[in-house]
PDB file of C-alpha atoms in Angstrom:
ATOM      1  CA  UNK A  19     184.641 133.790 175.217  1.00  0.00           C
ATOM      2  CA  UNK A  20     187.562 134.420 173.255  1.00  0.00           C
ATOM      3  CA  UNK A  21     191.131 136.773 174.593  1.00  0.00           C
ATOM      4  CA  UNK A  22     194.180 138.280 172.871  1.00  0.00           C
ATOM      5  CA  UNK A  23     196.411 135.729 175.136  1.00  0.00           C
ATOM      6  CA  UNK A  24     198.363 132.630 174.030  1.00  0.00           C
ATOM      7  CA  UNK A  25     199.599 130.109 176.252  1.00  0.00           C
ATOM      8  CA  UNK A  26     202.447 127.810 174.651  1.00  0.00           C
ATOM      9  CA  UNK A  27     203.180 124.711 176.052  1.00  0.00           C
ATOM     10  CA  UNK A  28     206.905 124.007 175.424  1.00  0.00           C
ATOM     11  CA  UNK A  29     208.978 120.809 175.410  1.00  0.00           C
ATOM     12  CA  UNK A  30     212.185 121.985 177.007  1.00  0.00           C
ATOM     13  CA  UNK A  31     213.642 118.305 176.223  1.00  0.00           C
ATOM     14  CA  UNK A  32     215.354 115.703 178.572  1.00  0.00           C
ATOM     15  CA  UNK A  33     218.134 118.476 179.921  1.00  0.00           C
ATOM     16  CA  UNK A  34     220.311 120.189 177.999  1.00  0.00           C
ATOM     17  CA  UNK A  35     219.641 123.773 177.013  1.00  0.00           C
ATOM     18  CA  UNK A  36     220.573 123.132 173.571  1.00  0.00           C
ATOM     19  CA  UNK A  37     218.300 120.857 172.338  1.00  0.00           C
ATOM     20  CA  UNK A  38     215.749 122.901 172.677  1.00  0.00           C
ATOM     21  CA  UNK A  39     214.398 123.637 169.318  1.00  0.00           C
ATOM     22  CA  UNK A  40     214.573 127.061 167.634  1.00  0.00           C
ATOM     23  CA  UNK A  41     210.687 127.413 167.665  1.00  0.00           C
ATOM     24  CA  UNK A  42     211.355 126.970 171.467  1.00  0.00           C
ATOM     25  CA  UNK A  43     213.628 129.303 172.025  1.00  0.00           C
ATOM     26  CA  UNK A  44     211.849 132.171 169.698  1.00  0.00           C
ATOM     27  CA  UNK A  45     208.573 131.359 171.833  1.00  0.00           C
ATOM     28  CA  UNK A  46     210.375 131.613 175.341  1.00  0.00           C
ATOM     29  CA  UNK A  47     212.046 134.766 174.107  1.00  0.00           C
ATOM     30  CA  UNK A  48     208.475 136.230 172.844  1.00  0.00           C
ATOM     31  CA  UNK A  49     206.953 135.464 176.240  1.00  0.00           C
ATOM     32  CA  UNK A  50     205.375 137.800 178.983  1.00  0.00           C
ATOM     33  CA  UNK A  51     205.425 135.127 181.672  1.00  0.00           C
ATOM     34  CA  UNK A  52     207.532 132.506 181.673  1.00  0.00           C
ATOM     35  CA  UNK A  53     206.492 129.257 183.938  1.00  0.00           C
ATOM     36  CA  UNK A  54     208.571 126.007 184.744  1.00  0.00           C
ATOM     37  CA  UNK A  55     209.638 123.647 187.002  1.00  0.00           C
ATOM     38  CA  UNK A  56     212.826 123.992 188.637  1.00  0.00           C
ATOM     39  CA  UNK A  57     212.778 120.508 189.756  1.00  0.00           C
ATOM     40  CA  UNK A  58     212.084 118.819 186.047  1.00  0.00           C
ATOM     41  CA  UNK A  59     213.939 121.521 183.608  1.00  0.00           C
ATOM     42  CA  UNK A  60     217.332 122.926 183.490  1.00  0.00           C
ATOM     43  CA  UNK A  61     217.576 126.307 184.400  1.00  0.00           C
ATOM     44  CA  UNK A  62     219.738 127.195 181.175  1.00  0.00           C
ATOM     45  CA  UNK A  63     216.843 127.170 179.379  1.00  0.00           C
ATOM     46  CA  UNK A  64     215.735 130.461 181.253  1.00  0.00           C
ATOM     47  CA  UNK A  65     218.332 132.087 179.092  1.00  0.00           C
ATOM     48  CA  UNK A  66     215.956 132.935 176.266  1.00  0.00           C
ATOM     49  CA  UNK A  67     213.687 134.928 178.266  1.00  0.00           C
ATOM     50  CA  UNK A  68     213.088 138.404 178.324  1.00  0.00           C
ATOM     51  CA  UNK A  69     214.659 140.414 180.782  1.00  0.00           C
ATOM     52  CA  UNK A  70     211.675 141.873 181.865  1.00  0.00           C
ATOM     53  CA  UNK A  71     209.424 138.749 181.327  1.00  0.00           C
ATOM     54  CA  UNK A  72     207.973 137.311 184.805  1.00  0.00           C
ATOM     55  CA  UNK A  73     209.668 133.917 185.824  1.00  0.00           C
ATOM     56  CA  UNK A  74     207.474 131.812 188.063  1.00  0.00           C
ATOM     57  CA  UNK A  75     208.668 128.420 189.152  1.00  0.00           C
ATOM     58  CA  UNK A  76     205.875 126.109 189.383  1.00  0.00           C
ATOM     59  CA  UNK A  77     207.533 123.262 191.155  1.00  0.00           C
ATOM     60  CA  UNK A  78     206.102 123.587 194.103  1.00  0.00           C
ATOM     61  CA  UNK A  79     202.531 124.891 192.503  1.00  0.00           C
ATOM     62  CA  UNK A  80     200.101 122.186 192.140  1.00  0.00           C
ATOM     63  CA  UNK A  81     197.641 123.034 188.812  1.00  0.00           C
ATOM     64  CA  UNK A  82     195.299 125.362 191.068  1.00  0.00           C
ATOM     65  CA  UNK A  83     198.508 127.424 191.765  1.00  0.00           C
ATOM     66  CA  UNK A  84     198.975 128.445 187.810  1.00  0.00           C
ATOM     67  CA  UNK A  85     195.399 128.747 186.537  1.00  0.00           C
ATOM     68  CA  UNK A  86     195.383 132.310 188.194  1.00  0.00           C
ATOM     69  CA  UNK A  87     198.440 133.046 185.458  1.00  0.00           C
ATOM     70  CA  UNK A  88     196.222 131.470 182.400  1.00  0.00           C
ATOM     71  CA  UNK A  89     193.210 134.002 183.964  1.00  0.00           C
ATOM     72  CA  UNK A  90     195.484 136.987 183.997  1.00  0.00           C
ATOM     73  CA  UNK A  91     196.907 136.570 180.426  1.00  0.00           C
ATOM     74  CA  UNK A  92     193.333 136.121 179.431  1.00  0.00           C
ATOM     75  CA  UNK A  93     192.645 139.103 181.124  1.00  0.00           C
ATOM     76  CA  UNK A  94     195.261 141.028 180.003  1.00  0.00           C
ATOM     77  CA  UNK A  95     196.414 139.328 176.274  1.00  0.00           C
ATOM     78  CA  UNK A  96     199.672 138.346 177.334  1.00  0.00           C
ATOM     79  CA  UNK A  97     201.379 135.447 175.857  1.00  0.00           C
ATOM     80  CA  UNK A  98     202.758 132.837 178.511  1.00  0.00           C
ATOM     81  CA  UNK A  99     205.299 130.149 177.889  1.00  0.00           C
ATOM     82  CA  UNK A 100     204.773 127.225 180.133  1.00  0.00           C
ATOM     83  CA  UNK A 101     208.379 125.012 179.716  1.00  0.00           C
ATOM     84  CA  UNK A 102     207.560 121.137 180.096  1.00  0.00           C
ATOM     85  CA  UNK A 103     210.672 118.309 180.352  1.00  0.00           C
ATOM     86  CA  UNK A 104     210.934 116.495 177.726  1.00  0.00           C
ATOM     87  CA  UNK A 105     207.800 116.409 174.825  1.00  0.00           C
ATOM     88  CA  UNK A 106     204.762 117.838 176.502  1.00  0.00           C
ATOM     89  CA  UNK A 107     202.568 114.867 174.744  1.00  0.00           C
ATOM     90  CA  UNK A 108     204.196 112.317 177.487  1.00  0.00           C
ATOM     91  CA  UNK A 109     203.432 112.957 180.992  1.00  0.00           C
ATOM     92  CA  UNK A 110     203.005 115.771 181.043  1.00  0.00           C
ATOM     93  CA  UNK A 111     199.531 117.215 182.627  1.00  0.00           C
ATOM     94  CA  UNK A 112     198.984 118.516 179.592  1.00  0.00           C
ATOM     95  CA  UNK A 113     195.200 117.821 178.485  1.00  0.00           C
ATOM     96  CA  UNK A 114     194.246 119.224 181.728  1.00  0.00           C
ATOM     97  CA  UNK A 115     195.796 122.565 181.187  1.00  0.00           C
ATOM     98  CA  UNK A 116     194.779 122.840 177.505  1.00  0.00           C
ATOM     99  CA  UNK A 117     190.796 122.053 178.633  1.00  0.00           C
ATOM    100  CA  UNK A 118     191.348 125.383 181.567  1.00  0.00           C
ATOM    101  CA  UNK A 119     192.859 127.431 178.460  1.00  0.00           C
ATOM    102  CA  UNK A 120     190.502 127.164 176.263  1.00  0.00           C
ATOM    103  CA  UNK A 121     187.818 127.612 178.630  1.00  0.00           C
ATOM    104  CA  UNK A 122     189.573 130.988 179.178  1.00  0.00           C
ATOM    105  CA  UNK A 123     189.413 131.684 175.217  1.00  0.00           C
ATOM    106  CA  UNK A 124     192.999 131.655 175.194  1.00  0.00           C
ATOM    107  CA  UNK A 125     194.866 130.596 171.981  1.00  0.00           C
ATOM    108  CA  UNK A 126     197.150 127.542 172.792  1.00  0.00           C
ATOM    109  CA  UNK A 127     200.132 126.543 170.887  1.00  0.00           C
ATOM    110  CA  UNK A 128     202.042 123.072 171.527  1.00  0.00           C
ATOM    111  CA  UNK A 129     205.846 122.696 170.837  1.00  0.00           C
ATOM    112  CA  UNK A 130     207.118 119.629 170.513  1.00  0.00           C
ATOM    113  CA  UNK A 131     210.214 118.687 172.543  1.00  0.00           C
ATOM    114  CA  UNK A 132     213.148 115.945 172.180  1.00  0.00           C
ATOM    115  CA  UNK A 133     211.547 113.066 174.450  1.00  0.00           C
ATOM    116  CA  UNK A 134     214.406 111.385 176.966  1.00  0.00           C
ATOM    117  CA  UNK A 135     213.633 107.695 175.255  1.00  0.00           C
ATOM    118  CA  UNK A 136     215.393 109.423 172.236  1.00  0.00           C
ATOM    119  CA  UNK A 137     218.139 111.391 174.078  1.00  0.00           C
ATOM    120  CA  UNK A 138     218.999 108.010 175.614  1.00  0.00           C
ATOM    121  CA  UNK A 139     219.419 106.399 172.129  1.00  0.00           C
ATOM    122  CA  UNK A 140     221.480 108.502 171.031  1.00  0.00           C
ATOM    123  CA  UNK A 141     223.563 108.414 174.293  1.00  0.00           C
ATOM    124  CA  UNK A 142     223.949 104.664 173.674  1.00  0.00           C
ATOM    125  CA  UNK A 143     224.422 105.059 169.498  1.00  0.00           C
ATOM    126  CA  UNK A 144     221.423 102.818 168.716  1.00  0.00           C
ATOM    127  CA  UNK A 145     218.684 102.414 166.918  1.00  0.00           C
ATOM    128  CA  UNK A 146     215.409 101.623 168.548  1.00  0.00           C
ATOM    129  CA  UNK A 147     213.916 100.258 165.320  1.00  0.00           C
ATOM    130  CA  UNK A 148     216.131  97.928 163.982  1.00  0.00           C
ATOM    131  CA  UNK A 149     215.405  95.690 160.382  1.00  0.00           C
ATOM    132  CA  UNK A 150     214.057  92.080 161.483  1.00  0.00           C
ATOM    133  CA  UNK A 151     214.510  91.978 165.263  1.00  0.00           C
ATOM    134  CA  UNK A 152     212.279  95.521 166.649  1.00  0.00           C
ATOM    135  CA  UNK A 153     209.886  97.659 164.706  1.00  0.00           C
ATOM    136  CA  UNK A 154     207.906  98.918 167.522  1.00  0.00           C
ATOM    137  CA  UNK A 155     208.679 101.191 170.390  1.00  0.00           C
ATOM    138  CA  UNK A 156     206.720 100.860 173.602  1.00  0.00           C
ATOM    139  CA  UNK A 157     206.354 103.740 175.698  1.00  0.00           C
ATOM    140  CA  UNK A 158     205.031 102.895 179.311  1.00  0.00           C
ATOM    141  CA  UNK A 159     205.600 103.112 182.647  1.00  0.00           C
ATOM    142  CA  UNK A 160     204.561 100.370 185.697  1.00  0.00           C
ATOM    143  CA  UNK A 161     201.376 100.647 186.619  1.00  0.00           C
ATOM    144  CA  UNK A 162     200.436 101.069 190.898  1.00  0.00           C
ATOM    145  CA  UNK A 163     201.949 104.509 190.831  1.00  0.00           C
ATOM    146  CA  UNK A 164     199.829 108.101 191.644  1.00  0.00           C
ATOM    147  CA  UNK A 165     198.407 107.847 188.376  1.00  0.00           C
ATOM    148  CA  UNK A 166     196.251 104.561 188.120  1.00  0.00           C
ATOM    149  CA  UNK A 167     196.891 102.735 184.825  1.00  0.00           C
ATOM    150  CA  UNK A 168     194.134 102.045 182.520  1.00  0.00           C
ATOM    151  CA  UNK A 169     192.620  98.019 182.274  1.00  0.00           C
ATOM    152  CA  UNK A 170     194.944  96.481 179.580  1.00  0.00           C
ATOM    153  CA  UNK A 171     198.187  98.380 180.107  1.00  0.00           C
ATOM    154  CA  UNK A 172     200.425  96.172 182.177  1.00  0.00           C
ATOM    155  CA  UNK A 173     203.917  96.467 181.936  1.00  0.00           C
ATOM    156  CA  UNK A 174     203.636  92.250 181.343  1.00  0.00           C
ATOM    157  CA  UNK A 175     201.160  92.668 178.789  1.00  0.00           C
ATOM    158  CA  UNK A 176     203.845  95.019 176.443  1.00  0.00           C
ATOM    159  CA  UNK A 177     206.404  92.597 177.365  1.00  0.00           C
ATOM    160  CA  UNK A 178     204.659  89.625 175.052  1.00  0.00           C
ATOM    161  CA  UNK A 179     205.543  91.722 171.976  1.00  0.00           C
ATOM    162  CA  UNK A 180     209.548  91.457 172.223  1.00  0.00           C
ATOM    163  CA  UNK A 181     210.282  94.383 171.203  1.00  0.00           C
ATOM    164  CA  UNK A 182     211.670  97.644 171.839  1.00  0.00           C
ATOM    165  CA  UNK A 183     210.475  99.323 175.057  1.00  0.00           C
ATOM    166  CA  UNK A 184     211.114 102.837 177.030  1.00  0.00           C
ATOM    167  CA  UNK A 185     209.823 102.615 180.508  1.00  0.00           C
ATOM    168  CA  UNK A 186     209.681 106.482 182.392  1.00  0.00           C
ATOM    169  CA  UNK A 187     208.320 107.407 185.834  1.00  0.00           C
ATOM    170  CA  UNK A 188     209.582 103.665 187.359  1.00  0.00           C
ATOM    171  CA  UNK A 189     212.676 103.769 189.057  1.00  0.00           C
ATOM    172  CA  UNK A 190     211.676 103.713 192.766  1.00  0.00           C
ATOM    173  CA  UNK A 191     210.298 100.090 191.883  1.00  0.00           C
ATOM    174  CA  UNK A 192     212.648  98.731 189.761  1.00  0.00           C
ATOM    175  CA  UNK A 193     212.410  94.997 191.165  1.00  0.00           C
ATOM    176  CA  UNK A 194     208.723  95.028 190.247  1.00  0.00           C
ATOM    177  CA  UNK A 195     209.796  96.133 186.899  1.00  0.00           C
ATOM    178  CA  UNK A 196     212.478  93.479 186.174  1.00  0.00           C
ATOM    179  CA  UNK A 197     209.845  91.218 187.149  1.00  0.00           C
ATOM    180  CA  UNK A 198     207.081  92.390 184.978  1.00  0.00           C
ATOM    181  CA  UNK A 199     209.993  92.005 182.266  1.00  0.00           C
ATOM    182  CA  UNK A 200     210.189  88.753 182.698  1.00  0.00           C
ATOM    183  CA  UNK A 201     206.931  87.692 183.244  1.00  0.00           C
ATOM    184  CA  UNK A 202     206.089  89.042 180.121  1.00  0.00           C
ATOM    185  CA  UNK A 203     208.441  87.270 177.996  1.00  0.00           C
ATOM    186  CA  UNK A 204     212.009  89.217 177.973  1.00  0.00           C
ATOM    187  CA  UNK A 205     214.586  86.629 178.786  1.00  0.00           C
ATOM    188  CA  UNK A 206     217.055  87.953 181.606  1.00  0.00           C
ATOM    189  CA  UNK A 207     219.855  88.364 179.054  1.00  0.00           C
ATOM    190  CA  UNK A 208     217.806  90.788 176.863  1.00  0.00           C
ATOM    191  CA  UNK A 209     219.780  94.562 176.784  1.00  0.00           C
ATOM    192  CA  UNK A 210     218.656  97.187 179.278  1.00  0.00           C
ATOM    193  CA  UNK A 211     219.912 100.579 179.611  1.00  0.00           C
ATOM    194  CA  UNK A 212     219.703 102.441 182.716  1.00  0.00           C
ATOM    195  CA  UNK A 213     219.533 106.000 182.328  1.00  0.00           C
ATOM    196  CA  UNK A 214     219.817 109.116 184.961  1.00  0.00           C
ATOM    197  CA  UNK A 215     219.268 112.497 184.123  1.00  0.00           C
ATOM    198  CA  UNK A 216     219.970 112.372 180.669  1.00  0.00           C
ATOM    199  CA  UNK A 217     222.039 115.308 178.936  1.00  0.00           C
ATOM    200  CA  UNK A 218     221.836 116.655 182.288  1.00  0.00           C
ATOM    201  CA  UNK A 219     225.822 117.859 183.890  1.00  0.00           C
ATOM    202  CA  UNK A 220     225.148 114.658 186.163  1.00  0.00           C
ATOM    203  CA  UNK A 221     224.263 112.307 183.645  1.00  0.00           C
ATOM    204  CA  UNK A 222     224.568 108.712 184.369  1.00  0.00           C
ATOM    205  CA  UNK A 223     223.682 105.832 181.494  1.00  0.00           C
ATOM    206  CA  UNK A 224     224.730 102.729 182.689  1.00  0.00           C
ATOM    207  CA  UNK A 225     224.127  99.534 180.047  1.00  0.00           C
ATOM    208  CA  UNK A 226     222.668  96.326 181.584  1.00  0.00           C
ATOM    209  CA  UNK A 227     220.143  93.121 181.156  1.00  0.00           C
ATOM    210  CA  UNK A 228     217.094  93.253 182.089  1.00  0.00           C
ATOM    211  CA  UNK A 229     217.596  90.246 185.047  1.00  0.00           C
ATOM    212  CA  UNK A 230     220.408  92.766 186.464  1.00  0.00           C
ATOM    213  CA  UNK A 231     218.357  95.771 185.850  1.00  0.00           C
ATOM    214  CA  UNK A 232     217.263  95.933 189.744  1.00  0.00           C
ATOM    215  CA  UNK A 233     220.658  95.405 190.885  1.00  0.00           C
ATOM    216  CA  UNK A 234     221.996  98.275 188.665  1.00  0.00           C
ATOM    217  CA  UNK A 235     219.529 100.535 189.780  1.00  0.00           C
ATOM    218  CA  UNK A 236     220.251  99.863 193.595  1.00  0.00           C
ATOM    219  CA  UNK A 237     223.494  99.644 193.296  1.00  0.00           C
ATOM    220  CA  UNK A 238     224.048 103.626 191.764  1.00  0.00           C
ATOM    221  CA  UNK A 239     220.815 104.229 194.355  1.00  0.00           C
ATOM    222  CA  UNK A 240     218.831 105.519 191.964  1.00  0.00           C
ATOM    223  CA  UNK A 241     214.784 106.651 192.763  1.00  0.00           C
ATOM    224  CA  UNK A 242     213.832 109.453 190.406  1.00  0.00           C
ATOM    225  CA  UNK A 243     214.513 110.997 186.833  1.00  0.00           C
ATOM    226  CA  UNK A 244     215.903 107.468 185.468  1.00  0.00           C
ATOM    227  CA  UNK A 245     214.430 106.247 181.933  1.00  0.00           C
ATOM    228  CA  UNK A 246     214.636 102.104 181.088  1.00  0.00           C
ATOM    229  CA  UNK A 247     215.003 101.073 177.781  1.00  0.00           C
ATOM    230  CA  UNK A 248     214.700  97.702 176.770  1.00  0.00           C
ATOM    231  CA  UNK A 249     214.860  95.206 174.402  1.00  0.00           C
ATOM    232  CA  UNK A 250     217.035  93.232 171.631  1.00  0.00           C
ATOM    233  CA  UNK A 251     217.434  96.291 169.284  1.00  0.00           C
ATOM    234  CA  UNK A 252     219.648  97.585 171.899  1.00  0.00           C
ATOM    235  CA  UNK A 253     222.374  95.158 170.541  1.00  0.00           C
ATOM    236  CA  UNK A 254     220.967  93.887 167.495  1.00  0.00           C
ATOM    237  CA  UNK A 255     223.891  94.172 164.615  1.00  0.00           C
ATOM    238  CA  UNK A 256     223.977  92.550 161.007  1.00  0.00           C
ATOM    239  CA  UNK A 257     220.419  93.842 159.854  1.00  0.00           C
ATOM    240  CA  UNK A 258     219.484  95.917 156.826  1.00  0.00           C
ATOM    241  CA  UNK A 259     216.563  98.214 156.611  1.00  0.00           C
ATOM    242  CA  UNK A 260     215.259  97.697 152.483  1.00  0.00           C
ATOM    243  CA  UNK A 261     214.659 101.411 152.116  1.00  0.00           C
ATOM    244  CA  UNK A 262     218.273 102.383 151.033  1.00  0.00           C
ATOM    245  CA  UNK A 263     218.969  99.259 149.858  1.00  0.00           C
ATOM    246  CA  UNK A 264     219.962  99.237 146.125  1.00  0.00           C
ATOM    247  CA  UNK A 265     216.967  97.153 144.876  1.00  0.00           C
ATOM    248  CA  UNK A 266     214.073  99.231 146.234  1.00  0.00           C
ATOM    249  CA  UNK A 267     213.152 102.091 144.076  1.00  0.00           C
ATOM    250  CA  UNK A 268     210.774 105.219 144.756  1.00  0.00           C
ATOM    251  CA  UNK A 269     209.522 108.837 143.075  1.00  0.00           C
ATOM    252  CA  UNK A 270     213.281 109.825 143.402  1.00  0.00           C
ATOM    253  CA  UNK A 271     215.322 106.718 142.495  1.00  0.00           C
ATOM    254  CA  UNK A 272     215.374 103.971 140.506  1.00  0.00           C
ATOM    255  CA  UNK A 273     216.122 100.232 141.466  1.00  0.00           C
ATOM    256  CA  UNK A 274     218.764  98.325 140.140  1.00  0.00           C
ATOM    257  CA  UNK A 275     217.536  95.443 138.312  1.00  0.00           C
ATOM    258  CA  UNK A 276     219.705  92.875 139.510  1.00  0.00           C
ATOM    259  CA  UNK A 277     219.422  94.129 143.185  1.00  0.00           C
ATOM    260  CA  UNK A 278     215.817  94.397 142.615  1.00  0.00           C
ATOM    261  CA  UNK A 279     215.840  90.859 141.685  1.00  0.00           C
ATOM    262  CA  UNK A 280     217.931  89.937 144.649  1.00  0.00           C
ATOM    263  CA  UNK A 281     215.059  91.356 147.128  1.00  0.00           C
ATOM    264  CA  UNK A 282     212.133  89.426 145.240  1.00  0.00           C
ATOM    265  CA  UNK A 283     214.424  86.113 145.363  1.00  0.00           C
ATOM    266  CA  UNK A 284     214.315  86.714 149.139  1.00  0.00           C
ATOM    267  CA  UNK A 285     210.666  87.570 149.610  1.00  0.00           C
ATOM    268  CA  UNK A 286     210.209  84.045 148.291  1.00  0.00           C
ATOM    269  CA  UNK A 287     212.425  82.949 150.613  1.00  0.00           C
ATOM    270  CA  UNK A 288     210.968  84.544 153.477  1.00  0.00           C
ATOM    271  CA  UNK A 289     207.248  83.381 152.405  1.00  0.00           C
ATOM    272  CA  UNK A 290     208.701  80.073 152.595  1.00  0.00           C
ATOM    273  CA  UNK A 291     210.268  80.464 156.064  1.00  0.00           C
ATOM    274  CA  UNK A 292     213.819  79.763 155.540  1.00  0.00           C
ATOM    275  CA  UNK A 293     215.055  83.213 155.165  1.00  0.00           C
ATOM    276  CA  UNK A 294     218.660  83.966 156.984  1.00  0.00           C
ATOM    277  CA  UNK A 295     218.778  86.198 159.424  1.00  0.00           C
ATOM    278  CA  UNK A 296     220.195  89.677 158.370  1.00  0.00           C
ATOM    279  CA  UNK A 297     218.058  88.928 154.750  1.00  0.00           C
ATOM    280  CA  UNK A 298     216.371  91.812 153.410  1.00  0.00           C
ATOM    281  CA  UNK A 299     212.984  91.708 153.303  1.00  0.00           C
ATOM    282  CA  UNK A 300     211.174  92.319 149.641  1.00  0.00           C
ATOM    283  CA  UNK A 301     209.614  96.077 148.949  1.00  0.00           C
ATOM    284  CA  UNK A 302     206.029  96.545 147.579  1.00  0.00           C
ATOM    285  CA  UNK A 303     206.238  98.429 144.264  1.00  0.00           C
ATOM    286  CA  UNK A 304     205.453 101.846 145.777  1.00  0.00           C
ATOM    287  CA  UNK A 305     207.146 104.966 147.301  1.00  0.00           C
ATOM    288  CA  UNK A 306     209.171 105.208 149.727  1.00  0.00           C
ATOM    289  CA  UNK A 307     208.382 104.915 153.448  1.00  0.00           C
ATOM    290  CA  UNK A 308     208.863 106.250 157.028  1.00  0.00           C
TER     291      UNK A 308
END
């Protein structure tokens, strides 16, 4: 079964109306019906609509309450807009809506939208992958909540690596998640932000450790819409990343030689173990990377 309607599932990002992208905003503006949540996405972003496009605010729809919108614009080949928080690939009930669309033979289109983990970092001016100390990011939230947790995913378990993580959805337990943090390895001076309703007019981002992240999260009494982020990049300085360094070389630019000769003097270095910290590491002799 195949229709003339498209659904597009759009990231409406952590808050602010302008950080919507423009591929947002064109698809909102294109739309028949136009479906969010009034309790996850800023009104705002409503100003791209169509005067005459139908609103509906799903907030207090479960799933069963839309489908008979997907049916209708399969019925009828209208396009729909349905406005997630944030990226649609996190959390987002997502998969569930793109199995009913299909099954519809509606075309579906996903927009990507600026997650809050980001927003947050750039709140805070930092770097989540910073050279030698974190070159992973961890996105998670603590398990025991409506949605069970798959076997292996314990907040503990991600804690062993050290390095950068962005917990969401965790808030209303935030003693159970300082002490997942450090059962799984943070110490209690590692950096913790605390962050409410990011880019949103009430905005709160309040910096911490992760042993006073409870008590920072009772004290401002905070349940809902708050994003952790943890970890030593948070306040990591003194670090180089090798890619603009003047010794690597790629398709567009060449190295200079006695740069170049720098980094290979401390790849030896670092194969022997005694590196320094802040040392930048050695680059293979290809192009350049991500």
């Amino acid at each position: 079964m195949t229709s003339d309607g498209t659904v597009w599932f759009v990231g409406a990002g952590p808050g602010a109306a302008d950080l919507l992208t423009l591929r947002a905003a064109r698809v909102i503006a294109e739309a028949d019906i136009v479906i969010w949540a009034a309790s996850l996405v800023h009104a705002d972003v409503l100003a791209h609509a169509r005067p005459d496009a139908e609103i509906v605010d799903s907030s207090q729809l479960p799933i069963e309450g839309v489908l008979p919108l997907y049916t209708r614009a399969a019925e009828q080949g209208l396009t729909v807009a349905r406005i997630h928080s944030g990226d649609p690939a996190l959390w987002g009930a997502v998969q569930e809506q793109l199995d009913v669309c299909r099954a519809l033979g509606l075309a579906v289109e996903i927009v990507p939208g600026v997650s809050s983990f980001t927003a947050v970092a750039a709140i805070v001016g930092r770097e989540l992958t910073v050279p030698e100390v974190a070159q992973s990011v961890i996105l998670t939230r603590l398990e025991g909540g409506k949605t069970p947790m798959p076997p292996g995913e314990r907040v503990r378990d991600f804690a062993r690596h050290g390095t950068t993580m962005a917990l969401f959805l965790s808030a209303a337990r935030s003693g159970q998640v300082q002490a997942e943090l450090l059962a799984g390895g943070y110490p209690a001076d590692t950096p913790a932000v605390v962050a409410y309703q990011a880019t949103w007019p009430d905005e709160l981002v309040v910096r911490c450790t992760v042993g006073t992240l409870e008590a920072t999260v009772k004290q401002h009494r905070l349940w809902k819409h708050t994003l952790f982020l943890v970890g030593p990049a948070l306040a990591a300085e003194g670090t180089r990343s090798h890619l603009y360094h003047p010794g690597h070389f790629h398709t567009f630019r060449r190295a200079e030689p006695t740069a170049r000769a720098e980094l290979r003097r401390q790849a030896g270095t670092r194969a022997s173990g005694t590196v320094q910290a802040g040392g930048v590491p050695a680059t293979p002799d290809v192009g350049p990377t991500s």
